[in-house]
Each structure stands twice: as structure tokens, then as C-alpha cells.
Amino acid sequence: MDKLVIEGGVRLKGEVTVSGAKNAVLPILAATLLTDEPCLIKGVPNLRDTNSMLKILRSLGKIADFDKGKVNVVAGKSSSYVAEYKLVSTMRASFCVLGPLLGRFKKAKVSLPGGCVIGARPVDLHLKGMRALGATIVIDSGYVIARTNKLRGAYIYLGGVYGSSVLATDNVMMAAVLASGKTIIESAACEPEVVDLADFLIKMGAKIKGHGTPVIEIEGVKHLHGAVHSIIPDRIEAGTLILASLITGGDVLVKNVQYQHLGALIDKLSEAGAHLEHHDGTLRVKAGRRLKPVNITTLPYPGFPTDMQAQMMSLMSVTGGISVITEKIYPDRFMHVSELNRMGAHIQREGPYAIVEGVKILSGAPVMASDLRASAGLVLAGLAAQGKTSISRIYHLERGYEFIEEKLINLGAKVWREKE
Ligand code: EPZ
């Protein structure tokens, strides 16, 4: 296993381009199961998770090639409706093959993904949606076995205890596009990644309205065809790079940014006093003024993203004053707190709250990454810290940040890999 070593204290400077969105490409690749015709997906980031999804597609009978940001998916000789534990357990997003398999083959056997370090992560809403569409569902030996004679459109309220669900909305939408009649998903997730999936499905011939709002309307069609699609830029990678510039006192031009996807983050950064210039798909982040602490509450889109919580906590750790960070999506997503405290941060966790008292400087230390965004938070802390930080279990970072070392090195950061 590799660890990432960072010699902190360098101001980042230069230009960096954001890659395609991980959380858009994963369900979009799953959606290719809805047709036998070829699909071409462009702007695909080369990530561990993308490769996991390609392995699943291949295990289900697709031929899927990945070359220089493009994925071609075509039908193989035979197909399967079983997504195995060893593949699904590597990544939760693989559970969203359930909807397309059920829509297409009227049966699916998909391993339950289980919990993960950021929380329990149940799939009850996914199953509720499939049942409402007319599937019978049995859980047997860790697998969801879903069957139907015919999926029928339905009214589905998909809100859960923590609000809407991104992958449940994706999954149900993908099952409903081939159901007969109209489906209404109420309390649907509004994330840009859900919209990107809907846009891809529409290119395949699906009839969908209201995506991007809490009420999605789907008129089922008999058949979907192949399509060509380009993935939207990754708003979480963009946000992470913006914070990398701010936390190092840098001057970075972040390219391939969809400004309107970053509303909550930009609003909070403006409140903190950051200076951001937006022009034509680029965002210049020039640190200057001292930042003020801001309070953050994570919420479903368009609220502040939980996937930016750890990174924002690192920034607040070195921002004078007190900020309160409230996690409303995954109340236990705080594994990074103790690691940041090992670097000299003053953070106290109280249930779903973290109280951050900004310090002047962090000091480099050996720390351990627990999940993807916690890793990103530790990378930011390491870039700002005095001395050397080594982050072990860095494979988490490879799940969601394409070429991150190269990107940071190009901005002047002193970052390298070492064997653990
Ligand atoms: C997606 O996960 C993202 N993953 C996550 O990104 C992201 O953190 C999350 O949405 C929230 O924005 C992908 O898109 C691949 P949810 P998802 O269902 O869809 C509860 C990252 O770092 N819930 O929207 O699985 C759930 O426990 C990852 O890139 C139920 O109760 O998340 C949570 O509290 C991590 N029952 C809330 O809903 C369900 O059936 C929202 O989760 C499903 C979810």
C-alpha cells in the first residue's frame, strides 16, 4: 500500500482542470445496461471507482473499453442479471445496477452493499421504489432478489429520514424509464449528477421531466437506444481545488467549472471573505484577505454538500475564530476529526456537530485516511501544515480524484508517494 507524503507550506499557483464527475459517471455507466445498442461516454475520469463499475458491467455481459477519457459500451455475447458480492462490496454505487437490470430483464440479483465508514447507508428507499413499480423483493444470503412480470408506473414518495437520496432516485428513475405508464418520484434528489443521468437517459429515448427538481415525472417507453454523452465536471473536485488554493494562500485558476453547481460552497466562501472571480467556466481563487470562520450545515443539493464537509473543516481549522459544522446527511461522517487534531487542529465533536477553533498553523504528522473525502480533507491540511504529513491508506483518494498528485505538483505542491 502507498502513502502520500506532503511537504506543506507551499502557496499553490497556476492552472488546473477539473475532471468529469465521479458521481455522475457511475450511474450513467449502469444505465448502459438498459440497451443492447452501443453507448459512448466521454469525459470519464480514470478512477478506481470507474474501473470498479466497468468490471461490474463486464460481469453482467457488456464489453466496456476505457481509453483516454472515453468509454465504449457494447453488448457482449451473453448477459447476466447477477451482480456479485465481491464486486458490489467494493463500491456502493454498484447497487444502482438494480434498476436497469430489473427494467431490462424483469429480474435482478444484486448483492447488498453493506455499510461503510461514513455511516450505516441503508438501501430501503431503493427497495421501496422498486416495490412501488411492481417488483417483488426478497433478501436472501446477502443478495436482493427482485422479480416482476411487468413494471408499472407509480407515484413514489422517496424522501427518507435524512431527506432525498441520490442513488435511490437514480436507481428508481432507471427502472421506471422502461415501465408501462407514468411514474412520479416525489422528494427526488436534485443533485446535478441526477440531472446528468436523466439527460443521458433522455438521449437514449427516455421521457423524463422535472429532473433537477423534487418532482420527477417519467413516462415509460418500450425501448431505449444507444447514445453519446459527455459527463459534467466534478463539482466536489472543483470545490476541493478551490479550497486547496485558499488554504495555502495561493492563486489558482480552476478550469472546467460549472459555477451554478457550486452555489452553497461559493456562498459560504464569500461569507468567509474569500475572493473568487468567475469567468466562462473558470474560477480564479486568489487568497489575500484573512478569512473569517463560517458555520456550515450539510444538506441535500442545493444545500452545502456533505462531500465537501471534511475539506471545509480543514480550511476552518486554520481560520481564526470558531466555526460550527453540522452534518445532516451522515451524522457519523467525522473520522477526519481525530486525524486533524493529530496535526494540531482544535476540533471537538458533539454528535452531529463539530466545533472548530481555528489555530494559526497545523503541523505535519502521520495520519490515516478513512474514506475518500476525509482523505481530501487531510491532503488540504497537509498542504497548509508546517513540515511533513504522510497520509496512509491513500487508495481512498484514488476512488474519486483523477491524477490528483500530478494536478497538485503542477500547482507547485511538494507531494510524492512512498511505500508504507
Ligand atoms: C451519494 O451517495 C454519493 N455517492 C455520495 O458521495 C454522497 O455523499 C451522497 O450521495 C450524499 O450527497 C454517489 O453518488 C455514488 P444518499 P448515496 O442515498 O446516494 C440515507 C463520495 O464521497 N438513505 O443520497 O448513497 C443515507 O443513509 C460519496 O463521493 C436512507 O436512509 O447517498 C443518507 O443519510 C460518499 N435510505 C441519506 O439518505 C436509503 O435507501 C442520503 O444518502 C438511501 C439513503
Coordinates of C-alpha atoms and ligand atoms in Angstrom, one line a residue:
M1 CA 0.0 0.0 0.0
D2 CA 1.2 3.5 -0.8
K3 CA 1.1 6.6 1.4
L4 CA 1.1 10.1 0.2
V5 CA 3.7 12.4 1.6
I6 CA 3.3 16.2 1.5
E7 CA 5.8 18.8 2.5
G8 CA 3.5 21.6 3.4
G9 CA 3.7 25.4 3.3
V10 CA 3.9 26.0 -0.4
R11 CA 1.5 28.5 -1.9
L12 CA -0.2 26.9 -4.9
K13 CA -0.1 28.8 -8.1
G14 CA -1.1 28.1 -11.7
E15 CA -4.0 26.5 -13.6
V16 CA -5.7 23.2 -13.0
T17 CA -8.5 21.4 -14.9
V18 CA -11.4 19.6 -13.2
S19 CA -12.2 16.1 -14.4
G20 CA -15.6 14.5 -15.1
A21 CA -17.8 13.9 -12.2
K22 CA -17.4 10.5 -10.4
N23 CA -20.9 10.5 -9.0
A24 CA -22.4 11.2 -12.5
V25 CA -20.4 8.7 -14.4
L26 CA -21.1 5.7 -12.2
P27 CA -24.9 5.6 -12.6
I28 CA -24.6 6.7 -16.2
L29 CA -22.4 3.6 -16.9
A30 CA -25.0 1.5 -15.1
A31 CA -27.7 3.0 -17.4
T32 CA -26.0 1.5 -20.4
L33 CA -27.4 -1.8 -19.2
L34 CA -30.8 -0.5 -20.4
T35 CA -29.9 -1.1 -24.0
D36 CA -28.1 -3.5 -26.3
E37 CA -27.0 -0.7 -28.6
P38 CA -23.6 0.9 -28.2
C39 CA -23.1 3.8 -25.9
L40 CA -20.2 6.2 -25.9
I41 CA -19.4 8.2 -22.7
K42 CA -16.9 11.0 -22.9
G43 CA -15.1 12.9 -20.2
V44 CA -14.8 9.8 -18.0
P45 CA -12.4 10.2 -15.1
N46 CA -9.8 7.5 -14.7
L47 CA -10.6 6.4 -11.1
R48 CA -10.6 3.3 -9.1
D49 CA -14.5 3.6 -8.8
T50 CA -14.9 4.0 -12.6
N51 CA -12.8 0.8 -13.1
S52 CA -15.0 -1.0 -10.5
M53 CA -18.1 -0.1 -12.4
L54 CA -16.6 -1.2 -15.7
K55 CA -15.8 -4.6 -14.0
I56 CA -19.4 -4.9 -13.0
L57 CA -20.7 -4.1 -16.5
R58 CA -18.3 -6.8 -17.9
S59 CA -19.5 -9.3 -15.3
L60 CA -23.1 -8.5 -16.5
G61 CA -22.1 -9.3 -20.1
K62 CA -21.1 -5.9 -21.5
I63 CA -17.9 -5.2 -23.4
A64 CA -16.7 -2.0 -22.0
D65 CA -13.4 -0.3 -23.1
F66 CA -11.9 2.7 -21.4
D67 CA -9.4 4.7 -23.4
K68 CA -8.3 8.3 -22.8
G69 CA -11.4 9.5 -21.1
K70 CA -13.8 7.7 -23.3
V71 CA -15.8 4.6 -22.5
N72 CA -17.4 2.5 -25.2
V73 CA -20.0 0.0 -24.0
V74 CA -21.4 -2.6 -26.3
A75 CA -23.4 -5.8 -25.8
G76 CA -21.4 -9.0 -25.3
K77 CA -22.5 -12.5 -26.5
S78 CA -24.5 -13.2 -23.3
S79 CA -25.8 -11.2 -20.4
S80 CA -26.2 -11.9 -16.7
Y81 CA -28.6 -10.3 -14.1
V82 CA -26.4 -11.2 -11.1
A83 CA -24.1 -8.6 -9.5
E84 CA -21.8 -10.4 -7.2
Y85 CA -20.8 -9.5 -3.7
K86 CA -17.1 -9.3 -4.4
L87 CA -17.8 -6.5 -7.0
V88 CA -20.6 -4.7 -5.3
S89 CA -18.9 -4.6 -1.9
T90 CA -16.0 -2.5 -3.3
M91 CA -18.3 0.4 -4.1
R92 CA -21.9 1.3 -3.1
A93 CA -22.7 3.0 -6.4
S94 CA -22.7 -0.5 -7.9
F95 CA -26.0 -1.1 -6.2
C96 CA -27.6 1.1 -8.9
V97 CA -27.4 -1.7 -11.5
L98 CA -30.5 -3.0 -9.7
G99 CA -32.9 -0.6 -11.5
P100 CA -31.6 -1.1 -15.0
L101 CA -31.4 -4.9 -14.6
L102 CA -34.9 -5.0 -13.4
G103 CA -36.2 -2.7 -16.1
R104 CA -34.5 -4.6 -18.8
F105 CA -34.6 -8.3 -17.7
K106 CA -37.5 -8.2 -15.2
K107 CA -35.2 -9.8 -12.7
A108 CA -32.1 -8.9 -10.9
K109 CA -29.9 -10.4 -8.2
V110 CA -27.7 -7.7 -6.6
S111 CA -25.5 -8.1 -3.6
L112 CA -26.4 -5.7 -0.7
P113 CA -23.6 -3.2 -0.4
G114 CA -23.5 -3.1 3.4
G115 CA -22.5 -0.1 5.5
C116 CA -19.3 1.9 5.3
V117 CA -17.1 4.1 7.4
I118 CA -19.2 7.2 6.8
G119 CA -22.3 5.6 8.3
A120 CA -25.0 2.9 8.0
R121 CA -26.1 3.7 4.4
P122 CA -29.3 1.6 4.1
V123 CA -31.0 0.9 0.8
D124 CA -34.6 0.8 2.0
L125 CA -35.6 3.7 -0.3
H126 CA -34.2 1.9 -3.4
L127 CA -36.2 -1.1 -2.5
K128 CA -39.4 0.9 -1.7
G129 CA -39.2 2.4 -5.2
M130 CA -38.7 -0.9 -6.9
R131 CA -41.7 -2.4 -5.0
A132 CA -43.9 0.5 -5.9
L133 CA -43.1 -0.2 -9.5
G134 CA -44.3 -3.7 -9.1
A135 CA -41.3 -5.8 -8.2
T136 CA -41.3 -8.4 -5.6
I137 CA -38.2 -8.3 -3.5
V138 CA -36.6 -11.0 -1.3
I139 CA -33.4 -10.7 0.6
D140 CA -31.5 -13.9 0.6
S141 CA -27.9 -14.7 1.7
G142 CA -26.9 -11.0 1.4
Y143 CA -28.5 -10.5 -2.0
V144 CA -31.5 -8.5 -3.1
I145 CA -33.5 -10.7 -5.5
A146 CA -36.0 -8.7 -7.4
R147 CA -38.5 -10.0 -9.9
T148 CA -41.5 -8.7 -11.8
N149 CA -43.8 -9.7 -14.7
K150 CA -44.1 -6.2 -15.7
L151 CA -43.0 -2.9 -14.2
R152 CA -45.8 -0.3 -14.0
G153 CA -45.5 3.4 -13.4
A154 CA -46.4 4.6 -9.9
Y155 CA -46.5 7.5 -7.6
I156 CA -43.5 7.1 -5.3
Y157 CA -42.6 9.3 -2.3
L158 CA -38.8 8.8 -2.0
G159 CA -37.9 11.0 1.0
G160 CA -36.1 9.4 3.9
V161 CA -35.1 10.3 7.4
Y162 CA -32.2 12.4 6.0
G163 CA -34.1 13.8 3.1
S164 CA -33.8 12.7 -0.6
S165 CA -31.4 10.0 -1.7
V166 CA -29.2 10.5 -4.8
L167 CA -28.6 6.8 -5.7
A168 CA -32.2 5.8 -4.8
T169 CA -33.5 8.5 -7.2
D170 CA -31.1 7.3 -9.9
N171 CA -32.0 3.6 -9.4
V172 CA -35.8 4.1 -9.4
M173 CA -35.6 6.5 -12.4
M174 CA -33.6 3.8 -14.3
A175 CA -36.2 1.2 -13.5
A176 CA -39.1 3.5 -14.3
V177 CA -38.0 4.5 -17.8
L178 CA -39.0 1.1 -19.2
A179 CA -42.1 0.7 -17.0
S180 CA -45.5 1.0 -18.6
G181 CA -47.3 4.3 -17.8
K182 CA -46.3 7.3 -15.8
T183 CA -44.1 7.4 -12.7
I184 CA -43.9 10.3 -10.4
I185 CA -40.9 10.4 -8.0
E186 CA -41.7 12.9 -5.2
S187 CA -38.9 14.1 -2.9
A188 CA -36.4 13.2 -5.6
A189 CA -32.8 14.2 -5.2
C190 CA -32.0 17.4 -7.2
E191 CA -28.2 16.9 -7.4
P192 CA -26.5 17.8 -10.7
E193 CA -25.4 14.2 -11.1
V194 CA -29.1 13.1 -11.1
V195 CA -29.7 15.6 -13.8
D196 CA -26.8 14.3 -15.8
L197 CA -28.1 10.8 -15.6
A198 CA -31.6 12.0 -16.7
D199 CA -30.1 13.9 -19.6
F200 CA -28.3 10.7 -20.7
L201 CA -31.5 8.6 -20.3
I202 CA -33.4 11.2 -22.5
K203 CA -30.7 10.9 -25.1
M204 CA -31.4 7.1 -25.0
G205 CA -35.0 7.8 -25.8
A206 CA -36.5 8.1 -22.2
K207 CA -39.3 10.5 -21.4
I208 CA -38.4 12.4 -18.3
K209 CA -39.5 15.8 -17.0
G210 CA -38.7 17.7 -13.8
H211 CA -35.2 16.3 -13.2
G212 CA -33.3 18.8 -11.0
T213 CA -36.5 19.5 -9.0
P214 CA -38.0 17.4 -6.2
V215 CA -40.7 16.0 -8.5
I216 CA -39.6 13.9 -11.4
E217 CA -42.1 12.7 -14.0
I218 CA -41.3 9.7 -16.2
E219 CA -43.5 8.4 -19.0
G220 CA -42.3 4.8 -19.6
V221 CA -41.2 3.8 -23.1
K222 CA -40.9 0.3 -24.7
H223 CA -37.3 0.5 -25.8
L224 CA -34.1 2.6 -25.3
H225 CA -31.4 3.0 -27.8
G226 CA -27.6 3.8 -27.7
A227 CA -26.4 7.3 -27.0
V228 CA -23.3 9.6 -26.8
H229 CA -22.9 11.7 -23.7
S230 CA -20.3 13.9 -22.1
I231 CA -20.0 13.8 -18.3
I232 CA -20.4 17.1 -16.3
P233 CA -17.4 18.5 -14.4
D234 CA -16.9 17.2 -10.9
R235 CA -18.2 19.9 -8.5
I236 CA -16.6 18.2 -5.5
E237 CA -13.2 18.0 -7.1
A238 CA -13.6 21.7 -8.1
G239 CA -14.5 22.6 -4.6
T240 CA -11.5 20.7 -3.2
L241 CA -9.2 22.5 -5.6
I242 CA -10.7 25.9 -4.7
L243 CA -10.1 25.1 -1.0
A244 CA -6.5 24.0 -1.8
S245 CA -5.8 27.4 -3.2
L246 CA -7.4 29.2 -0.2
I247 CA -5.8 27.0 2.5
T248 CA -2.3 27.6 1.0
G249 CA -2.7 31.3 0.4
G250 CA -2.4 30.5 -3.3
D251 CA -3.6 31.9 -6.7
V252 CA -5.1 29.2 -8.8
L253 CA -7.3 29.3 -11.9
V254 CA -9.6 26.3 -11.7
K255 CA -10.9 25.3 -15.2
N256 CA -13.9 23.3 -16.3
V257 CA -16.1 24.5 -13.5
Q258 CA -19.9 24.7 -13.6
Y259 CA -20.3 27.7 -11.3
Q260 CA -24.0 27.1 -10.7
H261 CA -23.3 23.7 -9.2
L262 CA -21.1 25.3 -6.5
G263 CA -23.7 27.8 -5.2
A264 CA -23.7 26.8 -1.5
L265 CA -19.9 26.5 -1.3
I266 CA -19.2 29.8 -3.1
D267 CA -21.8 31.5 -0.8
K268 CA -20.0 30.2 2.3
L269 CA -16.6 31.2 0.9
S270 CA -17.9 34.7 0.1
E271 CA -19.3 35.0 3.6
A272 CA -15.8 33.9 4.9
G273 CA -14.3 36.8 2.8
A274 CA -12.7 34.8 0.0
H275 CA -12.2 36.5 -3.3
L276 CA -13.4 34.3 -6.3
E277 CA -13.6 35.5 -9.9
H278 CA -15.8 33.6 -12.2
H279 CA -15.5 33.8 -15.9
D280 CA -16.6 31.4 -18.7
G281 CA -16.3 28.1 -17.0
T282 CA -13.3 29.1 -14.9
L283 CA -12.9 30.3 -11.4
R284 CA -9.9 32.2 -10.2
V285 CA -9.2 31.7 -6.5
K286 CA -6.7 34.3 -5.2
A287 CA -6.1 34.2 -1.5
G288 CA -5.5 37.5 0.1
R289 CA -7.7 38.8 2.9
R290 CA -7.7 36.8 6.1
L291 CA -10.7 34.6 6.2
K292 CA -13.4 34.7 8.8
P293 CA -14.9 31.5 10.3
V294 CA -18.3 30.4 8.9
N295 CA -20.9 27.9 10.2
I296 CA -21.7 25.0 7.8
T297 CA -24.7 22.7 7.7
T298 CA -24.6 19.9 5.2
L299 CA -27.9 19.3 3.3
P300 CA -29.1 17.7 0.1
Y301 CA -28.5 19.8 -3.0
P302 CA -28.7 22.8 -3.4
G303 CA -27.5 22.8 0.3
F304 CA -23.9 22.6 1.3
P305 CA -22.6 19.1 0.1
T306 CA -21.6 16.5 2.7
D307 CA -18.8 15.6 0.2
M308 CA -17.2 19.0 1.0
Q309 CA -17.5 18.8 4.8
A310 CA -14.1 17.3 5.6
Q311 CA -12.3 19.7 3.2
M312 CA -14.1 22.7 4.7
M313 CA -13.3 21.6 8.2
S314 CA -9.6 21.6 7.2
L315 CA -9.9 25.2 6.0
M316 CA -11.8 26.3 9.2
S317 CA -9.1 24.6 11.3
V318 CA -6.6 27.3 10.2
T319 CA -9.1 30.2 10.1
G320 CA -9.0 32.3 13.3
G321 CA -12.2 32.1 15.4
I322 CA -14.9 29.4 16.0
S323 CA -17.0 27.7 13.4
V324 CA -19.7 25.0 13.9
I325 CA -20.0 22.3 11.3
T326 CA -23.3 20.3 11.4
E327 CA -23.5 17.1 9.4
K328 CA -27.1 16.4 8.5
I329 CA -26.6 13.7 5.8
Y330 CA -24.3 11.3 7.6
P331 CA -24.2 12.2 11.3
D332 CA -21.1 10.0 11.8
R333 CA -19.0 11.3 9.0
F334 CA -16.3 12.7 11.2
M335 CA -13.5 10.2 11.0
H336 CA -11.2 13.0 9.9
V337 CA -11.6 15.0 13.2
S338 CA -9.2 13.0 15.3
E339 CA -6.6 12.9 12.4
L340 CA -6.8 16.7 12.0
N341 CA -6.4 17.1 15.8
R342 CA -3.2 15.0 15.5
M343 CA -2.0 17.8 13.2
G344 CA -2.7 20.4 15.9
A345 CA -6.2 21.4 15.0
H346 CA -8.7 22.2 17.8
I347 CA -11.9 20.3 16.9
Q348 CA -14.4 18.9 19.3
R349 CA -17.1 16.6 18.1
E350 CA -20.5 16.6 19.8
G351 CA -22.9 14.1 18.0
P352 CA -23.6 15.6 14.5
Y353 CA -21.7 18.8 15.3
A354 CA -18.0 19.6 15.1
I355 CA -16.8 22.8 16.9
V356 CA -13.7 24.0 15.2
E357 CA -11.5 26.6 16.9
G358 CA -9.1 27.9 14.2
V359 CA -5.4 27.7 15.0
K360 CA -2.5 29.7 13.4
I361 CA -0.8 26.8 11.9
L362 CA -1.1 23.0 11.6
S363 CA 2.0 20.8 12.0
G364 CA 2.7 17.9 9.6
A365 CA 2.1 14.4 11.1
P366 CA 1.5 10.8 10.1
V367 CA -2.3 10.4 9.6
M368 CA -4.6 7.8 8.2
A369 CA -7.3 8.3 5.5
S370 CA -10.6 6.6 6.4
D371 CA -12.7 7.5 3.3
L372 CA -12.5 9.4 0.1
R373 CA -13.5 12.9 1.3
A374 CA -11.7 12.5 4.7
S375 CA -8.6 11.9 2.6
A376 CA -9.1 15.0 0.6
G377 CA -9.5 17.0 3.9
L378 CA -6.2 15.5 5.1
V379 CA -4.5 16.4 1.8
L380 CA -5.6 20.0 2.3
A381 CA -4.4 20.1 5.9
G382 CA -1.1 18.6 4.8
L383 CA -0.7 21.3 2.1
A384 CA -1.2 24.0 4.7
A385 CA 0.8 22.4 7.5
Q386 CA 4.4 23.2 8.6
G387 CA 6.6 20.2 7.9
K388 CA 5.8 16.7 6.5
T389 CA 2.5 15.0 6.6
S390 CA 2.2 11.4 5.5
I391 CA -1.2 10.1 4.7
S392 CA -1.6 6.3 4.8
R393 CA -4.4 4.3 3.0
I394 CA -4.3 6.7 0.2
Y395 CA -6.1 4.3 -2.1
H396 CA -9.3 6.0 -0.8
L397 CA -8.2 9.2 -2.7
E398 CA -7.8 7.2 -5.9
R399 CA -11.5 6.4 -5.8
G400 CA -12.5 9.9 -6.6
Y401 CA -9.7 12.3 -7.6
E402 CA -8.2 11.8 -11.0
F403 CA -4.4 12.5 -11.3
I404 CA -4.6 14.4 -8.0
E405 CA -0.9 14.2 -7.3
E406 CA 0.0 15.4 -10.8
K407 CA -2.5 18.3 -10.5
L408 CA -1.1 19.4 -7.2
I409 CA 2.5 19.1 -8.3
N410 CA 1.7 21.2 -11.4
L411 CA 0.5 23.9 -9.0
G412 CA 3.8 23.8 -7.1
A413 CA 2.9 21.4 -4.3
K414 CA 5.6 19.1 -2.9
V415 CA 3.8 15.8 -3.0
W416 CA 5.1 12.3 -3.5
R417 CA 4.2 8.7 -2.9
E418 CA 6.1 6.3 -0.7
K419 CA 5.6 2.6 0.1
E420 CA 4.1 2.0 3.5
Ligands
EPZ1 C1 -24.4 9.7 -3.0 O1 -24.5 8.6 -2.1 C2 -22.9 9.9 -3.3 N1 -22.4 8.8 -4.0 C3 -22.2 10.2 -2.0 O2 -20.8 10.5 -2.4 C4 -22.7 11.4 -1.3 O3 -22.1 11.6 -0.1 C5 -24.2 11.2 -1.1 O4 -24.9 10.9 -2.3 C6 -24.9 12.4 -0.5 O5 -24.8 13.5 -1.3 C7 -22.7 8.6 -5.3 O6 -23.3 9.4 -5.9 C8 -22.0 7.4 -5.9 P1 -27.8 9.2 -0.3 P2 -25.9 7.9 -1.8 O7 -28.7 8.0 -0.6 O8 -26.8 8.1 -3.0 C9 -30.0 7.9 3.7 C10 -18.5 10.4 -2.2 O9 -17.6 10.7 -1.3 N2 -30.5 6.8 2.9 O10 -28.2 10.4 -1.1 O11 -25.6 6.5 -1.4 C11 -28.4 7.8 3.8 O12 -28.1 6.9 4.8 C12 -19.7 9.7 -1.9 O13 -18.3 10.7 -3.4 C13 -31.5 6.1 3.5 O14 -31.9 6.3 4.7 O15 -26.3 8.8 -0.6 C14 -28.1 9.2 4.0 O16 -28.3 9.6 5.3 C15 -19.8 9.2 -0.5 N3 -32.1 5.0 2.8 C16 -29.1 10.0 3.2 O17 -30.1 9.1 2.9 C17 -31.7 4.7 1.5 O18 -32.3 3.8 0.9 C18 -28.6 10.5 1.8 O19 -27.8 9.4 1.2 C19 -30.7 5.5 0.9 C20 -30.1 6.5 1.6

